[in-house]
Amino acid sequence: MKNLLAFLLAAITLFSCAVPAFASTDGAENIVVNFTKSELKDDPALAIEKVLKKTKGNDNINLSVYVPKGKYIMSTGLHIYSNTKLVFEEGTKLIRDFADGSMLKAGTLNDINTGYNGYQNITVIGGIWDNQYVDTTCIMRFAHCQNVLLKDMTIKNDRNSHHMEIGAANNMTLDNVTFSGYQRTKNTTGEAVQIDPVHHNQHFKAYQLLDDTPCKNITVKNCTFKNLFAGVGSRAGVVGSYFSNIRIVNNYFSNITDKAILAFNYIDSQICDNVVDGASIGVFVEEFPQGHYSSKWYMPYDTSKPIRIRYNTNIRINNNKINITKNAGYNRSCGIGVYGGVMSGSSVYKNGSYSVNNIKICFNKITLNNSAAYGVDLKYVNKSTVSSNVISENYSARSYVSGMSFYHCKNNNVASNRIKGSLQFGVNMSNKSTVSTLYNNKISGVQNCGLALSGGSKLVADTTNLFCGTAKINGDVVKKPKIKGKLKVKRVKKKTTVKWTQCKYASGYFLYRKTGKNGKYKLYKTFKDNKKITFTETTKNKCYYLVAPYKYRDGTILIGGKVSAK
């Protein structure tokens, strides 16, 4: 009995509140703190902070802290360390009442850590964190950390900064977090969640060591972003150092002035199943900065290692529903944009191509309620797939706007997309862009033409594509040819003769053949003469034929509809 009383007395003295303690199986001490409202009456922030400090520098304690429902005026920010679980009962309000610093931060300014080894195994659940629009640093900051979970909380009312900043983090998850309320009185970009490089104190303050450690294995899921300047992502990076396995999935964005999702220097990542209901840009992937290099792109601190540029970006942008309603000063806002680029003549940065390969943009629904908005806008994107997207325009688009735009893009597959509404162009390709496959796309209702190519761009558009209006190649209208009538097929013993009607706009004809009724049609002959309208061959088997006229112009082939025999 005396030993038990002595233990309880020591625990109460240590924490000034009820603290059950017991040994864990791994030798660390498990401590559970259940605060009461009376213990948080005078200064809740100092009371909680005092308990959290017990794990600082002590890996032999696993701490769990539970805070009851209430409204707590915070006189200072909280600092959280490794092996800590901090839980606020549902409906708990935390109100900022101090001038500087974050409301919640992993570690302190004086801590010196490298890589991901500063803080680990942190869980924070619950709380309505109200920053009261104090013009200060980020509401929450996490750096040099791993295995972090933030869940079921609301973070609101920021000014000229970020609701949350994450740097040098590995295996961090935001689940069911609501970010809301932003006041912009300065020229700030202010993403609610900024995934940042730990390089420059202009972008990442309040931590001692800036060592270029990139974030990896970050998941933002089931979160809500509303009434903000920008949603989630990165606007700065280190050349050759990439944020990897970033998953932004199943989130809801509403009333976003600028970009809902901004992925700068991302590889091997997913942006899927999100809903964007009102923004200037829905999803923007940037592997090469569009100007302002010095404030967005940094050379690595370690100059002894060669810079390796990753071209195989491997990013999936799938199943997002995007409604573009705003235009924050952009000449070309968009539903989905992916930009690579080329650096030349620089004495600071590595010169050469920063093109983007292996992007998949599939099954997205994009609605444009902004006359300057593109559906899908791609620059220096190669060997990628744009498939099964639905793009619709509800306003009369400006003279340069298209459903899909390809600029310096090579060997992409563009298939089964539906583009409709009062856009100027359906698909617009410029500056030597090429498409490996243009298949089964349907474009309707555009003001100018369904397909426009310029600057040496070229493709093959087969008969599965349905383009309204005309096609333009280097500014000239090119009509897709169409044969009138059916084929005439005459068989005499083993000799077969196929004849069709000459097509006015054709450069030539493609003849397709299959053997037997159940065979599969394959391209059999190409005729490069408009006047060639018959074909005769001798064959043992009964064959079936199709003919399609085509128009060849400046490297592009437009194939008219296939015709068969009666």
Tab-separated table of N, CA, C and O in Angstrom, residues 318-376:
chain	number	residue	atom	x	y	z
A	318	ASN	N	-6.556	11.140	-62.024
A	318	ASN	CA	-7.696	10.341	-62.465
A	318	ASN	C	-8.944	10.593	-61.622
A	318	ASN	O	-8.858	10.858	-60.421
A	319	ASN	N	-10.089	10.504	-62.278
A	319	ASN	CA	-11.395	10.487	-61.599
A	319	ASN	C	-11.662	11.740	-60.770
A	319	ASN	O	-12.349	11.677	-59.750
A	320	ASN	N	-11.144	12.874	-61.196
A	320	ASN	CA	-11.441	14.117	-60.505
A	320	ASN	C	-12.620	14.826	-61.181
A	320	ASN	O	-12.776	14.756	-62.400
A	321	LYS	N	-13.409	15.504	-60.382
A	321	LYS	CA	-14.523	16.296	-60.897
A	321	LYS	C	-14.210	17.752	-60.618
A	321	LYS	O	-14.115	18.174	-59.460
A	322	ILE	N	-14.035	18.543	-61.683
A	322	ILE	CA	-13.489	19.891	-61.556
A	322	ILE	C	-14.415	20.904	-62.209
A	322	ILE	O	-14.785	20.757	-63.385
A	323	ASN	N	-14.763	21.929	-61.456
A	323	ASN	CA	-15.603	23.017	-61.956
A	323	ASN	C	-14.802	24.313	-61.850
A	323	ASN	O	-14.532	24.796	-60.754
A	324	ILE	N	-14.412	24.870	-63.002
A	324	ILE	CA	-13.608	26.091	-63.033
A	324	ILE	C	-14.534	27.296	-63.162
A	324	ILE	O	-15.221	27.463	-64.174
A	325	THR	N	-14.543	28.130	-62.131
A	325	THR	CA	-15.447	29.286	-62.106
A	325	THR	C	-14.713	30.615	-61.987
A	325	THR	O	-15.307	31.665	-62.201
A	326	LYS	N	-13.427	30.577	-61.622
A	326	LYS	CA	-12.701	31.813	-61.333
A	326	LYS	C	-11.551	32.012	-62.300
A	326	LYS	O	-11.213	31.138	-63.085
A	327	ASN	N	-10.952	33.193	-62.228
A	327	ASN	CA	-9.762	33.485	-63.013
A	327	ASN	C	-8.943	34.513	-62.259
A	327	ASN	O	-9.183	35.705	-62.359
A	328	ALA	N	-7.991	34.041	-61.466
A	328	ALA	CA	-7.203	34.923	-60.601
A	328	ALA	C	-6.093	35.609	-61.397
A	328	ALA	O	-4.905	35.454	-61.146
A	329	GLY	N	-6.505	36.382	-62.401
A	329	GLY	CA	-5.541	37.125	-63.184
A	329	GLY	C	-4.794	36.301	-64.215
A	329	GLY	O	-3.793	36.750	-64.773
A	330	TYR	N	-5.270	35.094	-64.515
A	330	TYR	CA	-4.578	34.237	-65.470
A	330	TYR	C	-5.077	34.489	-66.891
A	330	TYR	O	-6.271	34.665	-67.118
A	331	ASN	N	-4.127	34.487	-67.852
A	331	ASN	CA	-4.542	34.510	-69.250
A	331	ASN	C	-5.143	33.179	-69.652
A	331	ASN	O	-5.980	33.109	-70.534
A	332	ARG	N	-4.692	32.115	-68.987
A	332	ARG	CA	-5.202	30.789	-69.318
A	332	ARG	C	-5.293	29.952	-68.046
A	332	ARG	O	-4.332	29.318	-67.637
A	333	SER	N	-6.418	30.007	-67.417
A	333	SER	CA	-6.665	29.066	-66.334
A	333	SER	C	-7.051	27.734	-66.975
A	333	SER	O	-7.225	27.630	-68.187
A	334	CYS	N	-7.198	26.686	-66.171
A	334	CYS	CA	-7.462	25.379	-66.758
A	334	CYS	C	-8.030	24.431	-65.711
A	334	CYS	O	-7.881	24.643	-64.505
A	335	GLY	N	-8.654	23.366	-66.205
A	335	GLY	CA	-9.085	22.304	-65.316
A	335	GLY	C	-7.894	21.499	-64.825
A	335	GLY	O	-7.692	21.326	-63.621
A	336	ILE	N	-7.079	21.022	-65.775
A	336	ILE	CA	-5.862	20.274	-65.456
A	336	ILE	C	-4.734	20.806	-66.335
A	336	ILE	O	-4.871	20.871	-67.560
A	337	GLY	N	-3.625	21.183	-65.719
A	337	GLY	CA	-2.463	21.647	-66.455
A	337	GLY	C	-1.230	20.858	-66.047
A	337	GLY	O	-1.049	20.554	-64.866
A	338	VAL	N	-0.398	20.495	-67.016
A	338	VAL	CA	0.881	19.829	-66.745
A	338	VAL	C	1.947	20.536	-67.578
A	338	VAL	O	1.860	20.556	-68.807
A	339	TYR	N	2.965	21.089	-66.907
A	339	TYR	CA	3.978	21.881	-67.595
A	339	TYR	C	5.381	21.338	-67.324
A	339	TYR	O	5.811	21.235	-66.183
A	340	GLY	N	6.075	20.974	-68.398
A	340	GLY	CA	7.511	20.812	-68.359
A	340	GLY	C	8.139	22.022	-69.017
A	340	GLY	O	7.495	23.063	-69.164
A	341	GLY	N	9.402	21.911	-69.434
A	341	GLY	CA	10.027	23.048	-70.075
A	341	GLY	C	11.452	22.759	-70.471
A	341	GLY	O	11.953	21.641	-70.343
A	342	VAL	N	12.128	23.786	-70.964
A	342	VAL	CA	13.527	23.696	-71.377
A	342	VAL	C	14.281	24.881	-70.795
A	342	VAL	O	13.839	26.026	-70.898
A	343	MET	N	15.412	24.603	-70.168
A	343	MET	CA	16.277	25.656	-69.636
A	343	MET	C	17.483	25.810	-70.557
A	343	MET	O	18.150	24.828	-70.883
A	344	SER	N	17.738	27.040	-70.981
A	344	SER	CA	18.899	27.291	-71.832
A	344	SER	C	19.529	28.629	-71.457
A	344	SER	O	18.844	29.547	-71.002
A	345	GLY	N	20.831	28.718	-71.625
A	345	GLY	CA	21.544	29.963	-71.399
A	345	GLY	C	21.643	30.388	-69.954
A	345	GLY	O	21.917	31.557	-69.660
A	346	SER	N	21.452	29.468	-69.024
A	346	SER	CA	21.502	29.828	-67.605
A	346	SER	C	22.879	29.533	-67.024
A	346	SER	O	23.471	28.491	-67.298
A	347	SER	N	23.374	30.458	-66.215
A	347	SER	CA	24.631	30.239	-65.505
A	347	SER	C	24.399	29.714	-64.096
A	347	SER	O	25.350	29.447	-63.361
A	348	VAL	N	23.127	29.572	-63.721
A	348	VAL	CA	22.769	29.131	-62.368
A	348	VAL	C	22.195	27.728	-62.379
A	348	VAL	O	22.607	26.860	-61.600
A	349	TYR	N	21.259	27.479	-63.277
A	349	TYR	CA	20.547	26.210	-63.293
A	349	TYR	C	21.136	25.261	-64.328
A	349	TYR	O	21.840	25.675	-65.254
A	350	LYS	N	20.807	23.999	-64.174
A	350	LYS	CA	21.237	22.979	-65.133
A	350	LYS	C	20.453	23.167	-66.429
A	350	LYS	O	19.223	23.121	-66.444
A	351	ASN	N	21.167	23.422	-67.519
A	351	ASN	CA	20.515	23.626	-68.804
A	351	ASN	C	20.082	22.292	-69.404
A	351	ASN	O	20.681	21.253	-69.161
A	352	GLY	N	19.022	22.343	-70.197
A	352	GLY	CA	18.538	21.138	-70.855
A	352	GLY	C	17.041	20.983	-70.723
A	352	GLY	O	16.319	21.882	-70.270
A	353	SER	N	16.573	19.825	-71.110
A	353	SER	CA	15.141	19.544	-71.112
A	353	SER	C	14.651	19.126	-69.729
A	353	SER	O	15.306	18.359	-69.024
A	354	TYR	N	13.508	19.646	-69.360
A	354	TYR	CA	12.798	19.225	-68.152
A	354	TYR	C	11.397	18.761	-68.563
A	354	TYR	O	10.393	19.119	-67.954
A	355	SER	N	11.354	17.980	-69.617
A	355	SER	CA	10.069	17.501	-70.113
A	355	SER	C	9.454	16.497	-69.149
A	355	SER	O	10.118	15.954	-68.273
A	356	VAL	N	8.183	16.261	-69.340
A	356	VAL	CA	7.408	15.404	-68.444
A	356	VAL	C	6.962	14.173	-69.224
A	356	VAL	O	6.320	14.296	-70.268
A	357	ASN	N	7.283	12.993	-68.705
A	357	ASN	CA	6.870	11.740	-69.327
A	357	ASN	C	5.986	10.940	-68.375
A	357	ASN	O	6.064	11.089	-67.156
A	358	ASN	N	5.183	10.089	-68.963
A	358	ASN	CA	4.387	9.113	-68.211
A	358	ASN	C	3.429	9.779	-67.228
A	358	ASN	O	3.419	9.500	-66.034
A	359	ILE	N	2.609	10.658	-67.759
A	359	ILE	CA	1.477	11.227	-67.023
A	359	ILE	C	0.219	10.540	-67.532
A	359	ILE	O	0.058	10.331	-68.736
A	360	LYS	N	-0.672	10.199	-66.642
A	360	LYS	CA	-1.962	9.654	-67.051
A	360	LYS	C	-3.063	10.576	-66.543
A	360	LYS	O	-3.194	10.781	-65.327
A	361	ILE	N	-3.834	11.131	-67.472
A	361	ILE	CA	-4.955	12.020	-67.161
A	361	ILE	C	-6.204	11.329	-67.694
A	361	ILE	O	-6.491	11.378	-68.890
A	362	CYS	N	-6.934	10.665	-66.820
A	362	CYS	CA	-8.002	9.773	-67.271
A	362	CYS	C	-9.260	9.920	-66.419
A	362	CYS	O	-9.181	10.124	-65.207
A	363	PHE	N	-10.413	9.812	-67.058
A	363	PHE	CA	-11.716	9.727	-66.404
A	363	PHE	C	-12.021	10.957	-65.534
A	363	PHE	O	-12.685	10.845	-64.513
A	364	ASN	N	-11.525	12.113	-65.940
A	364	ASN	CA	-11.850	13.338	-65.229
A	364	ASN	C	-13.031	14.033	-65.904
A	364	ASN	O	-13.183	13.973	-67.125
A	365	LYS	N	-13.830	14.705	-65.112
A	365	LYS	CA	-14.939	15.498	-65.635
A	365	LYS	C	-14.643	16.960	-65.329
A	365	LYS	O	-14.563	17.357	-64.170
A	366	ILE	N	-14.488	17.760	-66.382
A	366	ILE	CA	-14.092	19.158	-66.240
A	366	ILE	C	-15.175	20.042	-66.836
A	366	ILE	O	-15.522	19.913	-68.018
A	367	THR	N	-15.695	20.941	-66.026
A	367	THR	CA	-16.697	21.903	-66.477
A	367	THR	C	-16.095	23.296	-66.407
A	367	THR	O	-15.583	23.713	-65.359
A	368	LEU	N	-16.147	24.028	-67.514
A	368	LEU	CA	-15.519	25.342	-67.607
A	368	LEU	C	-16.594	26.420	-67.573
A	368	LEU	O	-17.385	26.550	-68.519
A	369	ASN	N	-16.609	27.172	-66.489
A	369	ASN	CA	-17.502	28.320	-66.370
A	369	ASN	C	-16.681	29.610	-66.332
A	369	ASN	O	-16.953	30.519	-65.555
A	370	ASN	N	-15.661	29.652	-67.163
A	370	ASN	CA	-14.745	30.770	-67.251
A	370	ASN	C	-14.311	30.862	-68.703
A	370	ASN	O	-13.768	29.909	-69.258
A	371	SER	N	-14.541	31.970	-69.332
A	371	SER	CA	-14.318	32.088	-70.775
A	371	SER	C	-12.855	31.982	-71.174
A	371	SER	O	-12.540	31.827	-72.351
A	372	ALA	N	-11.922	32.060	-70.206
A	372	ALA	CA	-10.494	31.963	-70.522
A	372	ALA	C	-9.895	30.641	-70.079
A	372	ALA	O	-8.684	30.495	-70.033
A	373	ALA	N	-10.725	29.667	-69.758
A	373	ALA	CA	-10.238	28.421	-69.165
A	373	ALA	C	-10.127	27.306	-70.198
A	373	ALA	O	-11.052	27.071	-70.979
A	374	TYR	N	-8.983	26.630	-70.187
A	374	TYR	CA	-8.769	25.425	-70.977
A	374	TYR	C	-9.237	24.215	-70.174
A	374	TYR	O	-9.231	24.230	-68.947
A	375	GLY	N	-9.565	23.154	-70.875
A	375	GLY	CA	-9.894	21.920	-70.180
A	375	GLY	C	-8.640	21.234	-69.673
A	375	GLY	O	-8.391	21.129	-68.471
A	376	VAL	N	-7.798	20.764	-70.618
A	376	VAL	CA	-6.506	20.147	-70.312
A	376	VAL	C	-5.440	20.929	-71.062
A	376	VAL	O	-5.519	21.074	-72.288
